[in-house]
PDB file of C-alpha atoms in Angstrom:
ATOM      1  CA  ASP A  16     106.414 145.991  85.325  1.00 69.00           C
ATOM      2  CA  GLN A  17     104.776 142.666  84.481  1.00 82.00           C
ATOM      3  CA  GLN A  18     104.307 142.417  80.737  1.00 93.00           C
ATOM      4  CA  VAL A  19     102.397 139.127  80.985  1.00 96.00           C
ATOM      5  CA  LYS A  20      99.846 138.661  83.750  1.00 96.00           C
ATOM      6  CA  GLN A  21      97.744 135.764  84.906  1.00 97.00           C
ATOM      7  CA  ASN A  22      95.362 137.318  87.380  1.00 93.00           C
ATOM      8  CA  SER A  23      93.908 134.107  88.768  1.00 95.00           C
ATOM      9  CA  PRO A  24      96.457 132.284  90.935  1.00 95.00           C
ATOM     10  CA  SER A  25      94.195 129.242  91.156  1.00 97.00           C
ATOM     11  CA  LEU A  26      91.172 127.646  89.538  1.00 97.00           C
ATOM     12  CA  SER A  27      89.109 124.666  90.641  1.00 98.00           C
ATOM     13  CA  VAL A  28      86.932 122.778  88.155  1.00 98.00           C
ATOM     14  CA  GLN A  29      84.869 119.608  88.224  1.00 98.00           C
ATOM     15  CA  GLU A  30      85.989 116.717  86.025  1.00 98.00           C
ATOM     16  CA  GLY A  31      84.290 116.814  82.637  1.00 97.00           C
ATOM     17  CA  ARG A  32      83.600 120.544  82.749  1.00 98.00           C
ATOM     18  CA  ILE A  33      85.431 123.300  80.892  1.00 98.00           C
ATOM     19  CA  SER A  34      88.525 124.960  82.358  1.00 98.00           C
ATOM     20  CA  ILE A  35      89.249 128.496  81.174  1.00 98.00           C
ATOM     21  CA  LEU A  36      92.601 130.020  82.033  1.00 98.00           C
ATOM     22  CA  ASN A  37      93.190 133.672  81.215  1.00 98.00           C
ATOM     23  CA  CYS A  38      96.242 135.746  80.407  1.00 98.00           C
ATOM     24  CA  ASP A  39      96.728 139.452  79.668  1.00 98.00           C
ATOM     25  CA  TYR A  40      99.728 141.180  78.157  1.00 97.00           C
ATOM     26  CA  THR A  41     100.790 144.771  77.772  1.00 96.00           C
ATOM     27  CA  ASN A  42     103.554 144.692  75.155  1.00 92.00           C
ATOM     28  CA  SER A  43     102.026 145.154  71.695  1.00 92.00           C
ATOM     29  CA  MET A  44     105.251 143.849  70.131  1.00 90.00           C
ATOM     30  CA  PHE A  45     104.498 140.316  71.322  1.00 91.00           C
ATOM     31  CA  ASP A  46     103.593 138.209  68.303  1.00 89.00           C
ATOM     32  CA  TYR A  47     103.761 134.627  69.525  1.00 90.00           C
ATOM     33  CA  PHE A  48     102.078 133.155  72.569  1.00 93.00           C
ATOM     34  CA  LEU A  49     102.477 129.829  74.299  1.00 93.00           C
ATOM     35  CA  TRP A  50     101.012 127.857  77.159  1.00 96.00           C
ATOM     36  CA  TYR A  51     103.161 125.613  79.315  1.00 96.00           C
ATOM     37  CA  LYS A  52     102.051 123.111  81.926  1.00 97.00           C
ATOM     38  CA  LYS A  53     104.112 122.304  85.005  1.00 95.00           C
ATOM     39  CA  TYR A  54     103.745 119.392  87.383  1.00 94.00           C
ATOM     40  CA  PRO A  55     105.553 119.426  90.770  1.00 90.00           C
ATOM     41  CA  ALA A  56     109.227 118.454  90.559  1.00 85.00           C
ATOM     42  CA  GLU A  57     109.165 118.630  86.761  1.00 90.00           C
ATOM     43  CA  GLY A  58     110.130 121.305  84.276  1.00 93.00           C
ATOM     44  CA  PRO A  59     107.446 123.137  82.295  1.00 94.00           C
ATOM     45  CA  THR A  60     106.239 121.278  79.213  1.00 94.00           C
ATOM     46  CA  PHE A  61     104.918 122.940  76.078  1.00 92.00           C
ATOM     47  CA  LEU A  62     101.183 122.620  75.581  1.00 95.00           C
ATOM     48  CA  ILE A  63      99.962 124.796  72.734  1.00 94.00           C
ATOM     49  CA  SER A  64     100.879 128.014  70.967  1.00 92.00           C
ATOM     50  CA  ILE A  65      99.342 130.670  68.740  1.00 93.00           C
ATOM     51  CA  SER A  66     100.767 133.221  66.358  1.00 90.00           C
ATOM     52  CA  SER A  67      99.425 136.766  66.346  1.00 91.00           C
ATOM     53  CA  ILE A  68      98.126 136.268  62.800  1.00 92.00           C
ATOM     54  CA  LYS A  69      95.546 133.820  64.159  1.00 94.00           C
ATOM     55  CA  ASP A  70      92.793 134.167  66.703  1.00 95.00           C
ATOM     56  CA  LYS A  71      92.324 130.506  67.538  1.00 97.00           C
ATOM     57  CA  ASN A  72      94.373 127.341  67.635  1.00 96.00           C
ATOM     58  CA  GLU A  73      93.048 123.956  68.613  1.00 97.00           C
ATOM     59  CA  ASP A  74      94.811 120.744  69.612  1.00 95.00           C
ATOM     60  CA  GLY A  75      92.572 117.990  70.907  1.00 97.00           C
ATOM     61  CA  ARG A  76      91.000 119.064  74.200  1.00 98.00           C
ATOM     62  CA  PHE A  77      93.033 122.281  74.267  1.00 98.00           C
ATOM     63  CA  THR A  78      92.115 125.498  72.456  1.00 98.00           C
ATOM     64  CA  VAL A  79      93.854 128.838  72.730  1.00 98.00           C
ATOM     65  CA  PHE A  80      92.057 132.045  71.801  1.00 98.00           C
ATOM     66  CA  LEU A  81      93.814 135.328  71.099  1.00 97.00           C
ATOM     67  CA  ASN A  82      92.158 138.755  71.209  1.00 97.00           C
ATOM     68  CA  LYS A  83      94.833 141.170  70.026  1.00 95.00           C
ATOM     69  CA  SER A  84      92.774 144.311  70.464  1.00 96.00           C
ATOM     70  CA  ALA A  85      92.193 143.426  74.111  1.00 97.00           C
ATOM     71  CA  LYS A  86      95.719 142.007  74.514  1.00 97.00           C
ATOM     72  CA  HIS A  87      94.157 138.923  76.028  1.00 97.00           C
ATOM     73  CA  LEU A  88      94.466 135.218  75.479  1.00 97.00           C
ATOM     74  CA  SER A  89      92.757 132.268  77.044  1.00 98.00           C
ATOM     75  CA  LEU A  90      93.261 128.523  77.215  1.00 98.00           C
ATOM     76  CA  HIS A  91      90.184 126.301  77.160  1.00 98.00           C
ATOM     77  CA  ILE A  92      90.382 122.683  78.270  1.00 98.00           C
ATOM     78  CA  VAL A  93      87.347 120.582  77.403  1.00 97.00           C
ATOM     79  CA  PRO A  94      86.594 118.200  78.987  1.00 98.00           C
ATOM     80  CA  SER A  95      88.829 118.719  82.008  1.00 98.00           C
ATOM     81  CA  GLN A  96      90.447 115.633  83.489  1.00 98.00           C
ATOM     82  CA  PRO A  97      92.087 115.072  86.897  1.00 97.00           C
ATOM     83  CA  GLY A  98      95.430 114.596  85.123  1.00 96.00           C
ATOM     84  CA  ASP A  99      95.174 118.194  83.919  1.00 97.00           C
ATOM     85  CA  SER A 100      95.757 119.382  87.493  1.00 98.00           C
ATOM     86  CA  ALA A 101      98.973 121.400  87.262  1.00 97.00           C
ATOM     87  CA  VAL A 102     100.287 124.946  87.136  1.00 97.00           C
ATOM     88  CA  TYR A 103      99.720 126.585  83.749  1.00 98.00           C
ATOM     89  CA  PHE A 104     101.989 129.368  82.515  1.00 97.00           C
ATOM     90  CA  CYS A 105     101.199 131.753  79.731  1.00 97.00           C
ATOM     91  CA  ALA A 106     104.265 133.024  77.827  1.00 94.00           C
ATOM     92  CA  ALA A 107     104.911 135.495  75.038  1.00 93.00           C
ATOM     93  CA  SER A 108     107.712 136.322  72.662  1.00 89.00           C
ATOM     94  CA  ALA A 109     108.472 138.969  70.067  1.00 83.00           C
ATOM     95  CA  LEU A 110     110.443 138.937  66.840  1.00 69.00           C
ATOM     96  CA  TYR A 111     112.668 141.694  68.186  1.00 63.00           C
ATOM     97  CA  ASN A 112     113.720 139.486  71.081  1.00 62.00           C
ATOM     98  CA  ALA A 113     117.025 137.755  70.695  1.00 55.00           C
ATOM     99  CA  GLY A 114     116.485 134.105  70.125  1.00 58.00           C
ATOM    100  CA  ASN A 115     113.741 132.382  72.068  1.00 66.00           C
ATOM    101  CA  MET A 116     113.372 134.764  75.000  1.00 85.00           C
ATOM    102  CA  LEU A 117     109.991 134.094  76.571  1.00 90.00           C
ATOM    103  CA  THR A 118     108.213 136.384  79.012  1.00 93.00           C
ATOM    104  CA  PHE A 119     106.105 134.317  81.399  1.00 95.00           C
ATOM    105  CA  GLY A 120     103.095 135.107  83.504  1.00 97.00           C
ATOM    106  CA  GLY A 121     102.964 134.133  87.161  1.00 96.00           C
ATOM    107  CA  GLY A 122     100.982 130.956  86.555  1.00 97.00           C
ATOM    108  CA  THR A 123      97.549 129.600  87.427  1.00 98.00           C
ATOM    109  CA  ARG A 124      97.187 126.450  89.495  1.00 97.00           C
ATOM    110  CA  LEU A 125      94.397 124.319  88.037  1.00 98.00           C
ATOM    111  CA  MET A 126      92.753 121.689  90.206  1.00 98.00           C
ATOM    112  CA  VAL A 127      90.361 119.283  88.490  1.00 98.00           C
ATOM    113  CA  LYS A 128      88.217 117.428  90.997  1.00 97.00           C
ATOM    114  CA  PRO A 129      87.055 113.880  90.195  1.00 93.00           C
TER     115      PRO A 129
ATOM    116  CA  GLU B  13     116.056 110.806  72.355  1.00 55.00           C
ATOM    117  CA  THR B  14     117.590 112.210  75.544  1.00 67.00           C
ATOM    118  CA  GLY B  15     115.777 115.123  77.143  1.00 88.00           C
ATOM    119  CA  VAL B  16     117.230 118.126  78.939  1.00 93.00           C
ATOM    120  CA  THR B  17     119.082 117.125  82.097  1.00 95.00           C
ATOM    121  CA  GLN B  18     120.266 119.416  84.869  1.00 97.00           C
ATOM    122  CA  SER B  19     122.581 118.968  87.838  1.00 96.00           C
ATOM    123  CA  PRO B  20     122.571 119.210  90.729  1.00 97.00           C
ATOM    124  CA  THR B  21     118.853 118.949  91.477  1.00 96.00           C
ATOM    125  CA  HIS B  22     119.162 120.598  94.880  1.00 96.00           C
ATOM    126  CA  LEU B  23     121.892 122.546  96.592  1.00 96.00           C
ATOM    127  CA  ILE B  24     122.391 124.851  99.546  1.00 98.00           C
ATOM    128  CA  LYS B  25     124.903 127.694  99.603  1.00 98.00           C
ATOM    129  CA  THR B  26     125.632 130.594 101.895  1.00 98.00           C
ATOM    130  CA  ARG B  27     125.626 134.287 101.052  1.00 98.00           C
ATOM    131  CA  GLY B  28     128.719 135.403  99.179  1.00 97.00           C
ATOM    132  CA  GLN B  29     129.550 131.974  97.796  1.00 98.00           C
ATOM    133  CA  GLN B  30     129.638 131.020  94.143  1.00 98.00           C
ATOM    134  CA  VAL B  31     127.621 128.320  92.386  1.00 98.00           C
ATOM    135  CA  THR B  32     127.806 126.488  89.063  1.00 98.00           C
ATOM    136  CA  LEU B  33     124.769 124.769  87.598  1.00 98.00           C
ATOM    137  CA  ARG B  34     125.001 122.424  84.636  1.00 98.00           C
ATOM    138  CA  CYS B  35     122.724 121.515  81.781  1.00 97.00           C
ATOM    139  CA  SER B  36     122.827 118.996  78.955  1.00 94.00           C
ATOM    140  CA  SER B  37     120.583 120.008  76.102  1.00 89.00           C
ATOM    141  CA  GLN B  38     118.185 117.713  74.313  1.00 84.00           C
ATOM    142  CA  SER B  39     119.773 115.656  71.574  1.00 80.00           C
ATOM    143  CA  GLY B  40     120.009 117.669  68.361  1.00 80.00           C
ATOM    144  CA  HIS B  41     119.397 121.035  70.043  1.00 84.00           C
ATOM    145  CA  ASN B  42     121.999 123.782  69.661  1.00 86.00           C
ATOM    146  CA  THR B  43     120.458 126.584  71.703  1.00 88.00           C
ATOM    147  CA  VAL B  44     120.277 126.762  75.492  1.00 92.00           C
ATOM    148  CA  SER B  45     118.415 129.268  77.645  1.00 93.00           C
ATOM    149  CA  TRP B  46     118.433 129.729  81.409  1.00 96.00           C
ATOM    150  CA  TYR B  47     115.491 130.919  83.472  1.00 96.00           C
ATOM    151  CA  GLN B  48     115.097 131.745  87.156  1.00 97.00           C
ATOM    152  CA  GLN B  49     111.819 130.848  88.834  1.00 96.00           C
ATOM    153  CA  ALA B  50     111.304 132.348  92.274  1.00 95.00           C
ATOM    154  CA  LEU B  51     108.700 130.787  94.552  1.00 92.00           C
ATOM    155  CA  GLY B  52     105.160 131.560  93.386  1.00 89.00           C
ATOM    156  CA  GLN B  53     106.300 133.323  90.222  1.00 93.00           C
ATOM    157  CA  GLY B  54     106.770 132.483  86.586  1.00 95.00           C
ATOM    158  CA  PRO B  55     110.182 131.784  85.059  1.00 95.00           C
ATOM    159  CA  GLN B  56     112.313 134.860  84.234  1.00 95.00           C
ATOM    160  CA  PHE B  57     114.743 134.848  81.324  1.00 94.00           C
ATOM    161  CA  ILE B  58     118.401 135.094  82.354  1.00 96.00           C
ATOM    162  CA  PHE B  59     120.235 134.546  79.052  1.00 93.00           C
ATOM    163  CA  GLN B  60     120.539 132.339  75.997  1.00 91.00           C
ATOM    164  CA  TYR B  61     123.502 130.714  74.302  1.00 91.00           C
ATOM    165  CA  TYR B  62     123.775 129.781  70.642  1.00 87.00           C
ATOM    166  CA  ARG B  63     126.947 128.445  69.042  1.00 86.00           C
ATOM    167  CA  GLU B  64     128.846 129.091  72.278  1.00 90.00           C
ATOM    168  CA  GLU B  65     128.020 132.810  72.279  1.00 91.00           C
ATOM    169  CA  GLU B  66     125.568 134.703  74.485  1.00 90.00           C
ATOM    170  CA  ASN B  67     122.584 135.513  72.280  1.00 85.00           C
ATOM    171  CA  GLY B  68     120.300 137.616  74.439  1.00 87.00           C
ATOM    172  CA  ARG B  69     120.215 138.542  78.107  1.00 91.00           C
ATOM    173  CA  GLY B  70     117.460 139.430  80.524  1.00 91.00           C
ATOM    174  CA  ASN B  71     117.551 141.898  83.388  1.00 92.00           C
ATOM    175  CA  PHE B  72     120.139 140.105  85.523  1.00 96.00           C
ATOM    176  CA  PRO B  73     123.409 141.548  86.890  1.00 97.00           C
ATOM    177  CA  PRO B  74     126.843 140.548  85.518  1.00 97.00           C
ATOM    178  CA  ARG B  75     127.447 138.186  88.451  1.00 98.00           C
ATOM    179  CA  PHE B  76     125.169 135.839  86.516  1.00 98.00           C
ATOM    180  CA  SER B  77     127.307 134.395  83.737  1.00 97.00           C
ATOM    181  CA  GLY B  78     127.244 131.373  81.507  1.00 96.00           C
ATOM    182  CA  LEU B  79     129.045 129.168  79.070  1.00 96.00           C
ATOM    183  CA  GLN B  80     128.075 126.885  76.235  1.00 95.00           C
ATOM    184  CA  PHE B  81     130.374 124.086  75.169  1.00 93.00           C
ATOM    185  CA  PRO B  82     130.939 122.572  71.691  1.00 91.00           C
ATOM    186  CA  ASN B  83     128.585 119.689  72.579  1.00 88.00           C
ATOM    187  CA  TYR B  84     125.902 122.351  73.316  1.00 88.00           C
ATOM    188  CA  SER B  85     125.839 121.648  77.057  1.00 92.00           C
ATOM    189  CA  SER B  86     125.856 124.726  79.237  1.00 95.00           C
ATOM    190  CA  GLU B  87     126.754 126.121  82.639  1.00 97.00           C
ATOM    191  CA  LEU B  88     125.208 128.908  84.676  1.00 98.00           C
ATOM    192  CA  ASN B  89     127.538 130.564  87.173  1.00 98.00           C
ATOM    193  CA  VAL B  90     126.395 132.910  89.907  1.00 98.00           C
ATOM    194  CA  ASN B  91     128.970 134.804  91.960  1.00 97.00           C
ATOM    195  CA  ALA B  92     128.557 136.595  95.283  1.00 98.00           C
ATOM    196  CA  LEU B  93     125.299 134.803  96.070  1.00 98.00           C
ATOM    197  CA  GLU B  94     122.516 136.809  97.669  1.00 98.00           C
ATOM    198  CA  LEU B  95     119.501 135.563  99.604  1.00 97.00           C
ATOM    199  CA  ASP B  96     117.213 136.605  96.720  1.00 96.00           C
ATOM    200  CA  ASP B  97     119.064 134.221  94.412  1.00 98.00           C
ATOM    201  CA  SER B  98     117.203 131.365  96.099  1.00 97.00           C
ATOM    202  CA  ALA B  99     115.068 129.950  93.307  1.00 97.00           C
ATOM    203  CA  LEU B 100     114.539 127.124  90.853  1.00 97.00           C
ATOM    204  CA  TYR B 101     116.932 127.510  87.913  1.00 98.00           C
ATOM    205  CA  LEU B 102     115.578 126.070  84.702  1.00 97.00           C
ATOM    206  CA  CYS B 103     117.548 125.207  81.624  1.00 96.00           C
ATOM    207  CA  ALA B 104     115.746 124.965  78.302  1.00 93.00           C
ATOM    208  CA  SER B 105     116.961 123.878  74.900  1.00 90.00           C
ATOM    209  CA  SER B 106     115.709 124.340  71.387  1.00 85.00           C
ATOM    210  CA  GLY B 107     116.880 123.407  67.937  1.00 74.00           C
ATOM    211  CA  SER B 108     115.933 126.637  66.254  1.00 59.00           C
ATOM    212  CA  GLY B 109     119.430 128.038  66.174  1.00 50.00           C
ATOM    213  CA  GLY B 110     118.263 131.219  67.753  1.00 45.00           C
ATOM    214  CA  ALA B 111     115.231 131.741  65.541  1.00 49.00           C
ATOM    215  CA  ASN B 112     112.178 132.943  67.348  1.00 51.00           C
ATOM    216  CA  THR B 113     109.848 129.958  67.331  1.00 58.00           C
ATOM    217  CA  GLY B 114     109.221 130.087  71.041  1.00 62.00           C
ATOM    218  CA  GLU B 115     108.901 126.400  71.896  1.00 79.00           C
ATOM    219  CA  LEU B 116     111.432 125.390  74.498  1.00 87.00           C
ATOM    220  CA  PHE B 117     112.152 122.051  76.132  1.00 90.00           C
ATOM    221  CA  PHE B 118     112.839 122.424  79.833  1.00 94.00           C
ATOM    222  CA  GLY B 119     114.803 120.361  82.298  1.00 95.00           C
ATOM    223  CA  GLU B 120     113.529 119.630  85.800  1.00 95.00           C
ATOM    224  CA  GLY B 121     115.553 122.464  87.261  1.00 96.00           C
ATOM    225  CA  SER B 122     118.138 122.994  89.981  1.00 97.00           C
ATOM    226  CA  ARG B 123     116.738 124.285  93.245  1.00 97.00           C
ATOM    227  CA  LEU B 124     119.187 126.657  94.898  1.00 98.00           C
ATOM    228  CA  THR B 125     118.777 127.759  98.496  1.00 97.00           C
ATOM    229  CA  VAL B 126     120.989 130.588  99.753  1.00 98.00           C
ATOM    230  CA  LEU B 127     121.276 130.897 103.531  1.00 96.00           C
TER     231      LEU B 127
END
């Protein structure tokens, strides 16, 4: 039973345009959400996060939106750059989890074409 | 500031063998988590260590065990290896002392192949 799902395994976008990566979750106890980026042969690196008390968090070109009623979050990258090409993982955690246990989605491979 | 380092980066074992993977946490971090990432999937939580004690465990059998040392480095041990154990094993550290802030700092991983 996947509690965090990323239904698009891949996404291709032209440089300069907007990239929108989507994530759905089923566990209503999740209260903190994160996006990680992973390049080949490297570990995932933290990108941006959002608490369930907010519906939007912005950091430069990256914005995460949270729709709690729909149990859906999205990551917007504007403008997209070729260096953004990577696999993006959505992750969620809950206060009841011990420590920093994160539940990850399966990832979306983003390709930004020059 | 030294990041999270893992060793070995690649290794090949045969079914039934045992493996030990090692992780040095980022400087100043006292909490270490281990994740398994199978090909084409997202990382899955194995367990976390804080102050040398297991502080949370995912849905993995007891043949997956770990240790944390006084310098906060950690080991992941897997006994009786199975083919399905082939995966990238990621170590992540944080300085939250077990508090649920979510942000983790990952190493590059150890890729285990079981033949």
